Amino acid sequence: MDIFKTNRRDFLKNTGHLIIGFNLFPFSSCSTTENEVSYNTYDGIPERAHINRDLIDSWIRLDAEGHLTVLTGKQELGQGIRTTLMQIAAEELDIEMEKCHIINGDTGQTANEGYTAGSNSVEGSGKAIREAAAEARDFLLNIIASNWNTEKSHLTVKNGVITGPNGQESSYWELLDGTYYEAKISGNAPIKSPKDHSLIGQAIPREDIKKLVKGEAHFVHDLRLPGMVHARVIHPPAYGAKLKNVDLQTVHEMPGVLKTIRDGSFLAVIATREFQAINAWQQLKESAEWELTEIKVLPKNLFEDLKQNAQAAQVIEDSPGIIQKINQSSKKHKATYLRPYHMHGSTGPSCAVAQWESGQLTVWSPTQGVYPLQATLSDLFDIEKENIRCIGMPGSGCYGHNGADDVSAEAALIAKHYPDAPVRLQWMREDEHMWEPYGSAMRIELQAGIDSQGLITTWDTHIWSDTHSTRPNGNAGHYISARHLENSFEFKKGGFSGGSYRNATPLYNISSKRLQLYNYDGPLRTSALRGLGAYGNIFALESFMDELANLADEDPIEFRKNNLDDPRAIAVLDKLAKETDYHNRIQQSNTGYGIAFAKYKNSAAYFAVLAEVEVHHEKKEFHLRRLTGVIDAGQCINPDGLINQTEGGMIQSASWTLLEEVRYDERGILSKDWNSYPILRTKQTPEVKVHVINRPEEKPLGAGEAAQGPVAAAIINALSSLLGKRVYKLPLREYFEV
Amino acid sequence: MALILKINGVEKVLDINPQEPLLYVLREEFGLNGSKFGCGLQQCGTCFVLADGEAMPTCLQPCQNFQEMDIITIEGLADGDKLHPLQESFFNEQAAQCGYCLNGMLIAGLALLKKNAKPNEDEIRIALDKVICRCGTHSRFIRAVKKASETHSKF
Ligand code: FES
Ligand code: FES
């Protein structure tokens, strides 16, 4: 262990480019017109490049002024991760939340934690932060124990103040006294027992919501740097279109226009004011002539094409002779389920700010992964990663791989033509709707057999799907605009990931199971959307479970329980039945009930849900009245955060399920705005209620995507019971559209 | 052409293109952040302000149309450190995930409460229906407006 007493700030302002003296927004100073806005906040710890994951202060830093700063490579996406991670650190150290701060992904400061995805931030970053905090506490207690000549076990800590057996007191900060300690995480420091927790398990409010209600700067969209200019990209009218002609001259004469950029089919404009950039964008859009390529596979034959033109089966799980076994079962069933393309559809179009100075690039980005962004920009510009700094900032909720990475790359491409000035690029609504990568359409065929006891014995799954991950993990060809450049980058799809069959294997006890995946290269751009394939797979699997329950002549909850071993799975179903008084519900001919269950990824949170759908018989109008969910995410760090995220997932999934489908024809995407791609609004929103099963002794489980699949199936199950026939194709617009 | 706009009680004389939609003027001339670009098509409500008490989109309407109007943005609601009751209620209900839509929801709710301090749930749902929220925070926004109406009678 090294201990040096030095001027901390001098020490920390060391190494070269990475520490370039930008203070992170919202501590940044504002341009002239915003001088009235003053940020009266703690100005943060000095910046230092991340060195190594084993160091305590790679994750948490205590400074001499009485603050705790947590560093995480994970991004705030609206899921409340900032509060959750601060709670974890504050708990281990016994520090008040008010003294806590957090820095999210920044290649100049934080650890490389890949992408903030797959609901694993608490399991991953949370664990590292917890261990670092426990180690720091242990480290400081060791020092004070020896200073006071006592045992660690005789010390107590409250609000950052250590008290000794004779009433001696020292705060962490007095103890540190500006000394810089560098210590490693040994992994041996005692972690607090859950029974001693006072912050974990509490519904600590998110302080950032206070800023939001006051309209304070928060998003990357709100970043204003001195000398900043505004840009817009003129995307092609359709995939693969080539720019033939465009009138740049007229645009150059427009007020405020600083520069136009044309590189192959990549077309952009920079102006002084945002509205000037938009006017120029409009003008360029009108004058540009494109050579179009037609989309071959159209919606009317998409689901047939999925089956006919996919690759050969990839056997994920096999059970020889399964078809024979199914045929020999006492009862058997077969069905096909279809889900369309869905969009992320962020409320705020993607936005980023980029700046080139002396060959070095800084990008302020709402990306889910600053290090993968850095690696991919390094590929795009063919420069060393060390010359690129990516600073993660909150964006509009993204729910997976949306336009955030593309806009960051485009801002950097544009800024390269206008060095020194920070260039802010925001997409227009149609850019977001037409160019984001969608959640893939899927076709799922299921077959199963049950025995005379109502137990499932065999289960056969076939999935046809395009990829659920084209994140630009180091390959510039994954940026849409990199493909449009004169020297274009090739998009190599490859790497069909396990995302397509996520949750396709039933958690139920089934002795013979087969799972086959057929990768498909579809007509639309696709990538990770909340839950990936789990949404489609659980929609199919849990719809099918209701059909099997019906075949076995059993209640859907009891049927599921009979086929489950996992006590936590059974517990969420039992709690759901109890909270909704399910077994005593009054059967009304105008209300349909549907339930569904899943353990996300078969390894994360357990979630069960009841959907209640009402019908106006004369009007043949359906209405989703209520969704009640039960979630077990193991140790619950912040119950309100968990509930908020789960409610959000439920409403979003209801929206996908009831209304959504990306429309397109041979000339391109037709879903260009909120009228051509309607989503759920407040009038149609169901009542939602979430119950939490907290298990403080268990490890925290990822929960952000747990609701997506089950909600779809529960709604279908409720609707089908009202219709007296099954529905196999999403969305359910014909029933629910108002 | 000089143009006079009154935002949150502060009047400014501006030398800008009168056709520029108010949204960009708020962000660039007044340094405000609350109203945001969401669609630029009057479909989503993220750019709402309270204009003479009505929730109005600002992403298309030229700023000159707002002259003479009393414009309140979300930044103009708190009284120093003291939050406006509806802001308080949004915070208490923790009504936000990413929060991008929050401005629209809050302004739409406030416009309703100014006219009808005791709305029923349907009235709240109708008022907030103009605003897009992709995170699915709808039920919390509805509750936040309702709770505020239960504890206050004037907005
Ligand atoms: S940005 Fe004005 S309504 Fe959408
Ligand atoms: S909270 Fe994210 S869009 Fe509403």
PDB file of C-alpha atoms and ligand atoms in Angstrom, chain A residues 347 396-397 399, chain B residues 96-102 132-137 141, ligand 2:
ATOM      1  CA  THR A 347     -39.374  10.847 -26.079  1.00  0.00           C
ATOM      2  CA  SER A 396     -34.035  10.669 -22.857  1.00  0.00           C
ATOM      3  CA  GLY A 397     -34.847   7.100 -21.741  1.00  0.00           C
ATOM      4  CA  TYR A 399     -34.557   1.150 -23.338  1.00  0.00           C
TER       5      TYR A 399
ATOM      6  CA  ALA B  96     -40.158  10.503 -13.301  1.00  0.00           C
ATOM      7  CA  GLN B  97     -37.978   7.889 -14.801  1.00  0.00           C
ATOM      8  CA  CYS B  98     -35.773   9.576 -17.368  1.00  0.00           C
ATOM      9  CA  GLY B  99     -37.788  12.760 -16.859  1.00  0.00           C
ATOM     10  CA  TYR B 100     -37.652  14.003 -20.437  1.00  0.00           C
ATOM     11  CA  CYS B 101     -41.442  14.294 -20.595  1.00  0.00           C
ATOM     12  CA  LEU B 102     -41.800  15.728 -17.114  1.00  0.00           C
ATOM     13  CA  ILE B 132     -45.870  11.487 -24.714  1.00  0.00           C
ATOM     14  CA  CYS B 133     -44.043   9.501 -22.046  1.00  0.00           C
ATOM     15  CA  ARG B 134     -42.016   6.575 -23.301  1.00  0.00           C
ATOM     16  CA  CYS B 135     -40.811   5.411 -19.886  1.00  0.00           C
ATOM     17  CA  GLY B 136     -44.339   4.495 -18.792  1.00  0.00           C
ATOM     18  CA  THR B 137     -44.490   6.874 -15.847  1.00  0.00           C
ATOM     19  CA  PHE B 141     -48.065  11.634 -13.237  1.00  0.00           C
TER      20      PHE B 141
HETATM   21  S1  FES C   2     -40.197   9.692 -17.724  1.00  0.00           S
HETATM   22 FE1  FES C   2     -39.016   9.220 -19.491  1.00  0.00          FE
HETATM   23  S2  FES C   2     -40.319   9.892 -21.060  1.00  0.00           S
HETATM   24 FE2  FES C   2     -41.547  10.117 -19.330  1.00  0.00          FE
END
